[in-house]
């Protein structure tokens, strides 16, 4: 009996569906990309049950004749590729012919379409990949309804996340496509309301203002650079305007939302010397180039691309972003350069050079550390967030007071102790993305427990009424954005959601180098709190809070041993 068999068409379709239909958001991406390729200028999306129950995309683009509509539900049928050469110069958003039949194979799908000016149109109903009914029906443009996703593949359905998580992925997908095509209007209705309502925009700046608010956009720097066959346009964050998460990072290559490690690395390299460890820039960048020099067929879901001249693209992006930072952020660059004094051998001490080892005000501080009986040794301010204490044996203890304060605040939050909250004289109005707005409403109680009281203000806007002590002058939107990134990710192996939120908030609230120098009383209290911590040696992110240089270490550094 033969052991090798040819799969049935139904099973082939379900396997192909696994490449492009991972969750409701991937269905929406395929349908929106098809609408954009059909030159749609107005898109309407309706979602029920986070997309598991219904995803409907209606557009005003070029519809299809009856024959084309029937062919569109067959595997490998496409209007976008005719020859092998076409695969080497993909200029459309969608190009994988199996997307629509793959979606149909794991859902109950209805397609209604008609070319512009034609009447009537055609309505096709399919279930599990099999066409059940074809009839004439009034239609304008194209409407695709996808119901009961994965109804016939329960094993795949059980791997979907909870509705709140899947809905956030749906909204983020729609938002990314809206950012890639500002000239297209988009409405998304979910959870009984218009979650996204984006009119056609003149350019990326206007679209960003619609999504994030004008205040957010006004703080960004414009990037604009061109050379033969290559251009980079968009916006990036200026020096000192960073995030602890990657939630506001969008890269579009030939208007396709994608990931590319090389481009991302080039952008980070442009911030060299300006970007603190563990921090991330904001960027919304459109890279346009000849389709023949970029391979968009690397990833089944079209999320990654590959360039024929990877090094050239890298240098181009790095230079474009670096020029934008120099042109719009000279003050931040100058401050960074003046604040760093380098010693031979590569030891850098960031501070005002003449005051690098000046004692902090008050002159002394107490350390709960093994200092051989010294009750109140003097400490020296080294700049940034570093303090030095003699260890009583000819060596030094070095303290990172930001990391130490982080650890103290983190453990307070985990013990259920609210940080001292401050009521804002004027509540801060913050415009969020639609997915962020859903996340903040879902996590409002947990945020309140940590000292951040948030009130829904309608649309995608919230009012922040209180903040924990130490955050009165903080970038409120940035704080919320980082916390919401954790809320969207949810529980992770080895760390609870509460721990993740506490770590983020502790980092924002902890003393930083840009504040006025800490006093002896503050240092003494901090060291006492650190000594009582469960893990005094490391901040919540795993960095050391203190380091000891013994006398022997110093002797080796100076070549005496």
Coordinates of C-alpha atoms in Angstrom, one line a residue:
X1 CA 0.0 0.0 0.0
X2 CA 1.5 3.4 -1.0
X3 CA 2.5 5.7 1.9
X4 CA 3.0 8.8 -0.2
X5 CA -0.3 10.4 -1.4
X6 CA -1.4 13.6 -3.1
X7 CA -3.3 15.8 -0.7
X8 CA -6.8 16.8 -1.4
X9 CA -7.6 20.3 -2.6
X10 CA -9.4 21.0 0.7
X11 CA -6.4 20.0 2.7
X12 CA -4.0 22.0 0.4
X13 CA -6.1 25.0 1.0
X14 CA -6.0 24.6 4.8
X15 CA -2.2 24.3 4.8
X16 CA -1.9 27.4 2.6
X17 CA -4.2 29.2 5.0
X18 CA -1.7 28.6 7.7
X19 CA 0.8 30.7 5.9
X20 CA -1.4 33.8 5.7
X21 CA -4.2 33.3 8.1
X22 CA -2.7 33.3 11.6
X23 CA -5.3 35.3 13.4
X24 CA -8.2 37.8 12.6
X25 CA -5.6 40.6 12.2
X26 CA -3.9 38.7 9.3
X27 CA -7.2 38.2 7.6
X28 CA -7.9 42.0 7.8
X29 CA -4.4 42.8 6.5
X30 CA -5.0 40.7 3.4
X31 CA -8.4 42.1 2.7
X32 CA -7.2 45.7 3.2
X33 CA -4.2 45.2 1.0
X34 CA -6.4 43.8 -1.8
X35 CA -8.7 46.9 -1.5
X36 CA -5.7 49.2 -1.7
X37 CA -4.5 47.4 -4.8
X38 CA -7.9 47.9 -6.3
X39 CA -7.3 51.7 -5.9
X40 CA -9.9 52.1 -3.1
X41 CA -10.0 55.6 -1.5
X42 CA -12.6 54.8 1.2
X43 CA -12.5 51.7 3.4
X44 CA -15.0 50.6 5.9
X45 CA -14.3 47.8 8.3
X46 CA -16.8 46.1 10.7
X47 CA -15.6 43.7 13.3
X48 CA -17.5 41.5 15.7
X49 CA -16.1 39.1 18.4
X50 CA -12.6 40.6 17.9
X51 CA -12.8 39.4 14.3
X52 CA -13.4 35.8 15.2
X53 CA -17.1 36.1 14.5
X54 CA -17.0 38.7 11.7
X55 CA -14.6 40.8 9.6
X56 CA -16.2 42.8 6.9
X57 CA -14.2 45.0 4.6
X58 CA -16.0 47.3 2.1
X59 CA -14.3 49.5 -0.4
X60 CA -15.0 51.9 -3.3
X61 CA -12.3 50.5 -5.5
X62 CA -12.4 48.7 -8.8
X63 CA -14.7 45.8 -8.5
X64 CA -14.6 42.5 -10.4
X65 CA -16.7 40.9 -13.1
X66 CA -18.5 37.7 -12.3
X67 CA -15.8 35.5 -14.0
X68 CA -13.0 37.2 -12.2
X69 CA -14.8 37.0 -8.8
X70 CA -15.1 33.2 -9.2
X71 CA -11.5 32.8 -10.2
X72 CA -10.4 34.9 -7.2
X73 CA -11.5 32.1 -5.0
X74 CA -9.3 29.5 -6.7
X75 CA -5.8 28.9 -5.5
X76 CA -3.0 30.7 -7.2
X77 CA -5.3 32.9 -9.2
X78 CA -4.2 36.6 -9.3
X79 CA -4.4 39.7 -11.5
X80 CA -1.0 40.9 -10.3
X81 CA 1.5 38.4 -11.6
X82 CA 1.7 37.0 -15.1
X83 CA 5.3 35.8 -15.4
X84 CA 8.3 34.8 -13.3
X85 CA 9.9 38.2 -14.0
X86 CA 6.9 39.9 -12.2
X87 CA 7.9 38.2 -9.0
X88 CA 11.2 40.2 -9.1
X89 CA 9.4 43.5 -9.3
X90 CA 6.4 43.4 -7.0
X91 CA 4.8 46.8 -6.8
X92 CA 1.4 45.9 -5.3
X93 CA 0.5 45.4 -1.7
X94 CA -0.9 41.9 -2.1
X95 CA 0.5 39.4 -4.5
X96 CA 0.0 35.9 -3.0
X97 CA -2.8 34.4 -5.1
X98 CA -3.8 31.9 -2.4
X99 CA -4.8 34.6 0.2
X100 CA -8.5 34.8 -0.6
X101 CA -9.1 31.1 -1.1
X102 CA -7.0 30.3 2.0
X103 CA -9.2 32.7 4.1
X104 CA -12.3 31.1 2.5
X105 CA -11.0 27.6 3.4
X106 CA -11.2 28.3 7.2
X107 CA -14.3 30.5 7.3
X108 CA -17.7 31.2 5.9
X109 CA -16.9 33.9 3.3
X110 CA -19.2 36.1 1.2
X111 CA -17.9 38.2 -1.7
X112 CA -20.0 40.9 -3.3
X113 CA -18.5 42.9 -6.1
X114 CA -19.1 44.8 -9.3
X115 CA -16.9 46.9 -11.6
X116 CA -17.5 50.7 -11.5
X117 CA -20.6 51.6 -13.6
X118 CA -21.7 47.9 -13.9
X119 CA -25.0 46.6 -12.6
X120 CA -25.9 44.2 -11.2
X121 CA -22.9 42.7 -9.4
X122 CA -22.2 39.2 -8.2
X123 CA -22.5 37.7 -4.8
X124 CA -20.6 34.5 -4.0
X125 CA -21.0 32.5 -0.8
X126 CA -18.4 29.9 0.2
X127 CA -18.0 27.7 3.2
X128 CA -14.8 25.9 4.1
X129 CA -13.4 26.7 0.7
X130 CA -16.3 25.3 -1.3
X131 CA -18.5 27.7 -3.3
X132 CA -22.1 27.2 -2.1
X133 CA -24.1 29.9 -4.0
X134 CA -23.6 32.4 -6.8
X135 CA -26.2 35.0 -7.7
X136 CA -26.6 38.4 -9.0
X137 CA -26.8 41.2 -6.4
X138 CA -26.5 45.0 -6.3
X139 CA -22.9 45.9 -5.5
X140 CA -20.6 48.9 -5.6
X141 CA -16.9 48.3 -5.4
X142 CA -16.2 45.2 -3.3
X143 CA -17.3 43.8 0.1
X144 CA -15.8 40.7 1.7
X145 CA -17.4 39.2 4.8
X146 CA -15.4 36.6 6.7
X147 CA -17.5 34.9 9.4
X148 CA -16.8 32.2 12.0
X149 CA -13.0 32.2 11.4
X150 CA -11.5 28.7 12.0
X151 CA -14.9 27.1 12.5
X152 CA -13.7 24.0 10.7
X153 CA -10.2 23.9 12.3
X154 CA -10.8 23.9 16.1
X155 CA -7.2 23.1 16.8
X156 CA -6.1 26.4 15.3
X157 CA -9.0 28.3 16.9
X158 CA -8.0 27.3 20.4
X159 CA -4.6 29.0 19.9
X160 CA -6.2 32.4 19.5
X161 CA -5.8 34.9 22.4
X162 CA -8.6 36.4 24.4
X163 CA -10.8 38.9 22.6
X164 CA -9.2 42.0 24.0
X165 CA -5.8 40.9 22.7
X166 CA -7.0 39.9 19.2
X167 CA -9.0 43.1 18.9
X168 CA -5.9 45.2 19.6
X169 CA -4.0 43.3 16.9
X170 CA -6.9 44.1 14.5
X171 CA -6.8 47.8 15.4
X172 CA -3.0 48.0 15.1
X173 CA -3.2 46.3 11.7
X174 CA -5.7 48.8 10.4
X175 CA -3.7 51.7 11.9
X176 CA -0.5 50.5 10.2
X177 CA -2.2 50.3 6.8
X178 CA -3.8 53.8 7.4
X179 CA -0.3 55.2 8.1
X180 CA 1.1 53.6 4.9
X181 CA -1.7 55.2 2.8
X182 CA -2.6 58.6 4.3
X183 CA -4.7 59.5 1.2
X184 CA -7.2 56.7 2.0
X185 CA -10.0 57.3 4.4
X186 CA -10.7 54.4 6.9
X187 CA -13.5 53.7 9.3
X188 CA -13.3 50.7 11.7
X189 CA -16.3 49.8 13.8
X190 CA -15.8 47.4 16.8
X191 CA -17.2 46.9 20.2
X192 CA -20.3 48.7 19.2
X193 CA -18.7 52.0 18.2
X194 CA -16.4 53.7 15.6
X195 CA -13.0 52.8 17.0
X196 CA -11.2 54.4 14.1
X197 CA -12.5 57.3 12.1
X198 CA -9.8 58.6 9.8
X199 CA -10.7 61.0 7.0
X200 CA -8.5 61.2 3.9
X201 CA -5.3 63.0 4.8
X202 CA -3.1 65.3 2.7
X203 CA 0.2 63.6 3.9
X204 CA 1.8 61.6 6.6
X205 CA 2.0 64.5 9.1
X206 CA -1.8 65.0 8.9
X207 CA -2.4 61.2 9.2
X208 CA -0.1 61.0 12.3
X209 CA -2.0 64.0 13.8
X210 CA -5.3 62.1 13.3
X211 CA -4.0 59.0 15.0
X212 CA -1.7 60.4 17.7
X213 CA -2.7 64.0 18.1
X214 CA -1.1 67.2 17.0
X215 CA 1.0 67.7 20.1
X216 CA 2.7 64.3 19.7
X217 CA 3.5 65.1 16.1
X218 CA 4.8 68.6 16.8
X219 CA 7.6 67.1 18.9
X220 CA 9.0 64.9 16.1
X221 CA 11.8 65.7 13.6
X222 CA 11.2 65.4 9.9
X223 CA 13.4 63.1 7.8
X224 CA 13.7 63.7 4.1
X225 CA 16.5 62.4 1.9
X226 CA 16.7 61.4 -1.7
X227 CA 19.2 60.0 -4.1
X228 CA 18.8 58.3 -7.5
X229 CA 16.1 55.6 -7.2
X230 CA 15.9 55.9 -3.4
X231 CA 14.1 58.1 -0.9
X232 CA 13.4 58.2 2.8
X233 CA 10.7 60.4 4.3
X234 CA 9.0 60.5 7.7
X235 CA 9.5 61.5 11.3
X236 CA 11.7 60.4 14.2
X237 CA 12.0 61.4 17.8
X238 CA 14.5 64.1 18.8
X239 CA 17.3 63.6 21.3
X240 CA 16.0 62.9 24.8
X241 CA 12.5 62.0 23.5
X242 CA 12.7 58.2 23.9
X243 CA 10.5 55.4 25.0
X244 CA 11.2 52.3 27.1
X245 CA 9.2 50.2 24.6
X246 CA 9.0 49.9 20.8
X247 CA 5.3 50.7 20.5
X248 CA 5.7 53.7 18.2
X249 CA 8.0 52.3 15.6
X250 CA 6.7 51.9 12.0
X251 CA 8.7 51.2 8.9
X252 CA 7.1 51.2 5.4
X253 CA 9.0 50.0 2.4
X254 CA 7.2 50.9 -0.9
X255 CA 4.2 51.6 1.4
X256 CA 4.2 48.1 2.8
X257 CA 4.4 47.8 6.6
X258 CA 7.3 45.5 7.2
X259 CA 10.2 44.6 9.5
X260 CA 13.8 44.8 8.4
X261 CA 16.6 44.3 11.0
X262 CA 19.2 46.1 8.9
X263 CA 17.1 49.3 8.5
X264 CA 16.2 49.2 12.2
X265 CA 19.9 48.8 13.2
X266 CA 20.8 51.7 10.9
X267 CA 18.3 53.9 12.6
X268 CA 19.5 53.1 16.0
X269 CA 23.1 53.6 14.8
X270 CA 22.1 57.2 13.9
X271 CA 21.3 57.8 17.5
X272 CA 24.7 56.6 18.7
X273 CA 25.8 58.7 21.7
X274 CA 22.3 60.0 22.2
X275 CA 20.3 56.9 23.1
X276 CA 20.5 55.7 26.6
X277 CA 20.6 51.9 27.2
X278 CA 17.3 50.1 27.2
X279 CA 15.6 53.1 25.6
X280 CA 14.1 53.3 22.1
X281 CA 13.4 56.0 19.5
X282 CA 10.0 56.8 17.9
X283 CA 9.9 56.5 14.1
X284 CA 7.5 56.6 11.2
X285 CA 9.6 56.1 8.1
X286 CA 8.7 55.5 4.4
X287 CA 11.4 54.0 2.3
X288 CA 10.8 54.1 -1.4
X289 CA 13.0 52.2 -3.9
X290 CA 12.9 50.3 -7.2
X291 CA 10.8 47.1 -6.7
X292 CA 13.4 45.2 -8.6
X293 CA 16.0 45.7 -5.8
X294 CA 13.8 44.5 -2.9
X295 CA 12.5 41.0 -2.4
X296 CA 9.0 41.1 -0.7
X297 CA 8.5 37.3 -1.1
X298 CA 10.8 36.4 1.9
X299 CA 8.0 35.9 4.4
X300 CA 4.7 34.1 3.8
X301 CA 2.8 36.9 5.5
X302 CA 4.9 39.6 3.8
X303 CA 6.2 41.1 7.0
X304 CA 9.9 41.0 6.1
X305 CA 11.8 42.1 3.0
X306 CA 15.4 41.7 1.7
X307 CA 17.5 44.1 -0.3
X308 CA 20.0 43.4 -3.1
X309 CA 22.2 46.2 -1.7
X310 CA 21.8 45.8 2.0
X311 CA 24.9 47.8 2.9
X312 CA 23.9 50.7 0.7
X313 CA 20.5 50.9 2.2
X314 CA 22.0 50.8 5.7
X315 CA 24.3 53.7 5.0
X316 CA 21.6 55.7 3.3
X317 CA 19.1 55.3 6.3
X318 CA 21.8 56.0 8.9
X319 CA 22.9 59.2 7.2
X320 CA 19.4 60.5 6.6
X321 CA 18.3 60.0 10.2
X322 CA 21.6 61.4 11.6
X323 CA 21.2 64.5 9.4
X324 CA 17.7 65.0 10.8
X325 CA 19.0 64.7 14.3
X326 CA 21.7 67.2 13.7
X327 CA 19.4 69.6 12.0
X328 CA 16.6 69.5 14.5
X329 CA 18.4 68.4 17.7
X330 CA 21.7 70.3 17.9
X331 CA 21.0 71.3 21.5
X332 CA 20.6 67.7 22.6
X333 CA 23.7 66.6 20.7
X334 CA 25.8 69.4 22.2
X335 CA 24.6 68.6 25.7
X336 CA 25.6 65.0 25.3
X337 CA 29.0 65.9 24.0
X338 CA 29.8 68.5 26.7
X339 CA 28.6 66.2 29.4
X340 CA 31.2 63.4 28.6
X341 CA 34.8 63.6 29.6
X342 CA 36.9 60.6 28.4
X343 CA 40.0 59.3 30.3
X344 CA 42.8 57.3 28.7
X345 CA 41.9 53.6 28.4
X346 CA 38.3 54.3 27.6
X347 CA 36.9 55.1 31.1
X348 CA 34.1 57.6 30.6
X349 CA 32.7 59.8 33.3
X350 CA 29.7 61.8 32.3
X351 CA 29.5 65.0 34.3
X352 CA 30.5 68.7 34.2
X353 CA 34.3 68.2 33.9
X354 CA 35.3 70.5 36.7
X355 CA 32.8 69.2 39.2
X356 CA 33.2 65.5 38.3
X357 CA 34.3 64.5 41.8
X358 CA 32.6 67.2 43.9
X359 CA 30.9 66.1 47.1
X360 CA 27.1 66.2 47.0
X361 CA 25.5 69.0 49.1
X362 CA 25.7 68.1 52.7
X363 CA 29.0 66.3 52.2
X364 CA 28.4 62.9 53.8
X365 CA 26.0 60.0 53.5
X366 CA 25.6 56.7 55.4
X367 CA 25.9 53.3 53.6
X368 CA 24.4 50.0 54.9
X369 CA 27.3 48.2 53.4
X370 CA 30.4 46.4 54.9
X371 CA 32.6 49.5 55.4
X372 CA 34.5 48.2 58.5
X373 CA 32.7 50.3 61.1
X374 CA 32.7 53.6 59.3
X375 CA 29.2 55.0 60.2
X376 CA 29.0 58.0 57.9
X377 CA 31.7 58.0 55.2
X378 CA 31.7 60.9 52.7
X379 CA 30.5 60.2 49.2
X380 CA 31.4 61.8 45.9
X381 CA 29.1 62.7 43.0
X382 CA 30.6 61.3 39.7
X383 CA 28.0 62.7 37.3
X384 CA 24.9 61.1 35.7
X385 CA 23.6 58.9 38.5
X386 CA 26.8 57.6 40.0
X387 CA 28.1 58.1 43.5
X388 CA 31.4 56.8 45.1
X389 CA 31.9 55.8 48.7
X390 CA 35.2 54.6 50.4
X391 CA 35.0 51.0 51.6
X392 CA 37.3 51.6 54.6
X393 CA 39.9 49.3 53.1
X394 CA 41.4 51.4 50.4
X395 CA 38.7 50.5 47.8
X396 CA 35.5 52.0 46.6
X397 CA 31.8 51.2 46.5
X398 CA 30.1 52.7 43.4
X399 CA 26.4 53.3 43.5
X400 CA 24.0 53.9 40.6
X401 CA 21.3 55.8 42.5
X402 CA 18.8 55.5 39.6
X403 CA 19.0 51.7 39.6
X404 CA 18.9 51.6 43.4
X405 CA 15.8 53.9 43.5
X406 CA 14.2 51.7 40.8
X407 CA 14.7 48.6 43.0
X408 CA 13.2 50.3 46.0
X409 CA 10.1 51.6 44.2
X410 CA 9.6 48.3 42.3
X411 CA 9.4 46.3 45.5
X412 CA 7.1 48.8 47.1
X413 CA 4.7 48.4 44.2
X414 CA 4.9 44.6 44.3
X415 CA 4.0 44.8 48.0
X416 CA 0.9 46.7 47.2
X417 CA 2.2 50.0 48.5
X418 CA 1.0 52.9 46.3
X419 CA 3.6 55.4 45.5
X420 CA 2.8 58.8 46.8
X421 CA 0.4 60.2 44.3
X422 CA 0.2 63.8 43.2
X423 CA -3.1 65.3 41.9
X424 CA -2.4 67.4 38.8
X425 CA -3.5 71.0 39.0
X426 CA -4.7 70.7 35.4
X427 CA -5.6 67.2 34.4
X428 CA -3.5 66.1 31.4
X429 CA -5.4 65.4 28.2
X430 CA -3.8 62.6 26.2
X431 CA -4.7 61.4 22.7
X432 CA -4.0 57.7 22.3
X433 CA -4.3 55.3 19.4
X434 CA -7.5 53.2 19.3
X435 CA -5.7 50.1 20.5
X436 CA -4.0 52.0 23.3
X437 CA -7.3 53.5 24.3
X438 CA -8.8 50.0 24.6
X439 CA -5.8 48.9 26.7
X440 CA -6.0 51.8 29.1
X441 CA -9.7 51.3 29.8
X442 CA -9.1 47.5 30.3
X443 CA -6.2 48.2 32.7
X444 CA -7.5 51.3 34.4
X445 CA -8.0 49.6 37.8
X446 CA -4.4 48.3 37.8
X447 CA -3.0 51.7 36.8
X448 CA -5.1 53.3 39.6
X449 CA -3.5 50.9 42.1
X450 CA -0.1 52.3 41.0
X451 CA -1.1 55.9 41.4
X452 CA -2.2 56.8 37.9
X453 CA -5.9 57.8 37.7
X454 CA -7.2 57.8 34.2
X455 CA -10.7 59.0 33.0
X456 CA -12.2 58.3 29.6
X457 CA -12.7 61.6 27.8
X458 CA -14.4 60.3 24.6
X459 CA -13.0 59.2 21.3
X460 CA -9.5 57.9 21.9
X461 CA -8.7 60.6 24.5
X462 CA -8.2 60.2 28.2
X463 CA -7.7 62.5 31.1
X464 CA -4.8 61.8 33.5
X465 CA -5.8 63.2 36.9
X466 CA -3.0 61.9 39.2
X467 CA 0.6 60.7 38.8
X468 CA 3.0 59.0 41.3
X469 CA 5.5 61.3 43.0
X470 CA 8.4 62.0 40.8
X471 CA 6.5 62.0 37.6
X472 CA 4.9 65.5 37.8
X473 CA 7.3 66.7 35.1
X474 CA 7.3 63.5 33.0
X475 CA 6.1 63.0 29.5
X476 CA 2.7 61.7 30.4
X477 CA 2.0 60.2 27.0
X478 CA 5.4 58.4 27.0
X479 CA 4.7 57.0 30.5
X480 CA 1.3 55.7 29.4
X481 CA 2.6 54.4 26.2
X482 CA 5.2 52.3 27.9
X483 CA 2.7 51.0 30.5
X484 CA 0.2 50.2 27.8
X485 CA 2.8 48.2 25.9
X486 CA 3.0 45.9 28.9
X487 CA -0.8 45.7 29.1
X488 CA -1.0 44.7 25.5
X489 CA 1.6 42.0 25.9
X490 CA -0.1 40.6 29.0
X491 CA 1.3 37.9 31.1
X492 CA 4.7 36.4 30.1
X493 CA 6.6 33.4 31.3
X494 CA 8.6 34.2 34.4
X495 CA 7.0 37.6 35.0
X496 CA 3.5 38.6 35.9
X497 CA 1.7 41.6 34.3
X498 CA 1.9 43.4 37.7
X499 CA 5.7 42.9 37.9
X500 CA 6.1 44.2 34.3
X501 CA 4.0 47.3 35.0
X502 CA 5.8 47.9 38.3
X503 CA 9.2 47.7 36.6
X504 CA 8.1 50.2 33.9
X505 CA 6.6 52.6 36.4
X506 CA 9.6 52.3 38.8
X507 CA 12.0 53.2 36.0
X508 CA 10.0 56.3 35.1
X509 CA 9.6 57.4 38.7
X510 CA 13.2 56.8 39.9
X511 CA 15.7 59.6 40.3
X512 CA 17.5 60.5 37.1
X513 CA 20.7 62.3 36.4
X514 CA 18.8 65.3 34.9
X515 CA 17.3 66.2 38.3
X516 CA 19.2 68.4 40.7
X517 CA 21.8 66.4 42.7
X518 CA 20.6 64.2 45.4
X519 CA 21.1 65.4 49.0
X520 CA 22.9 63.5 51.7
X521 CA 19.6 63.0 53.5
X522 CA 18.1 61.5 50.3
X523 CA 21.1 59.2 49.7
X524 CA 21.0 58.1 53.3
X525 CA 17.3 57.2 53.2
X526 CA 17.8 55.5 49.8
X527 CA 20.6 53.3 51.1
X528 CA 18.6 52.3 54.1
X529 CA 15.6 51.3 51.9
X530 CA 18.0 49.4 49.5
X531 CA 19.5 47.5 52.5
X532 CA 16.0 46.3 53.4
X533 CA 15.1 45.2 49.8
X534 CA 14.8 41.5 48.9
X535 CA 17.2 41.9 46.0
X536 CA 19.3 45.0 46.7
X537 CA 22.0 44.1 44.1
X538 CA 19.9 44.5 40.9
X539 CA 17.3 46.9 39.5
X540 CA 14.1 45.3 38.1
X541 CA 15.8 45.0 34.7
X542 CA 18.8 43.1 36.0
X543 CA 21.4 45.9 36.0
X544 CA 23.6 46.1 39.1
X545 CA 22.7 48.8 41.7
X546 CA 26.2 48.9 43.2
X547 CA 29.7 47.7 42.3
X548 CA 32.8 47.3 44.6
X549 CA 36.3 48.1 43.5
X550 CA 38.6 46.6 46.1
X551 CA 42.1 48.0 46.8
X552 CA 43.5 45.1 44.8
X553 CA 41.4 46.1 41.8
X554 CA 42.6 49.7 42.0
X555 CA 46.2 48.5 42.2
X556 CA 45.7 46.4 39.0
X557 CA 44.1 49.3 37.2
X558 CA 47.1 51.5 37.9
X559 CA 49.7 48.8 37.1
X560 CA 50.8 48.3 40.6
X561 CA 49.9 44.6 40.8

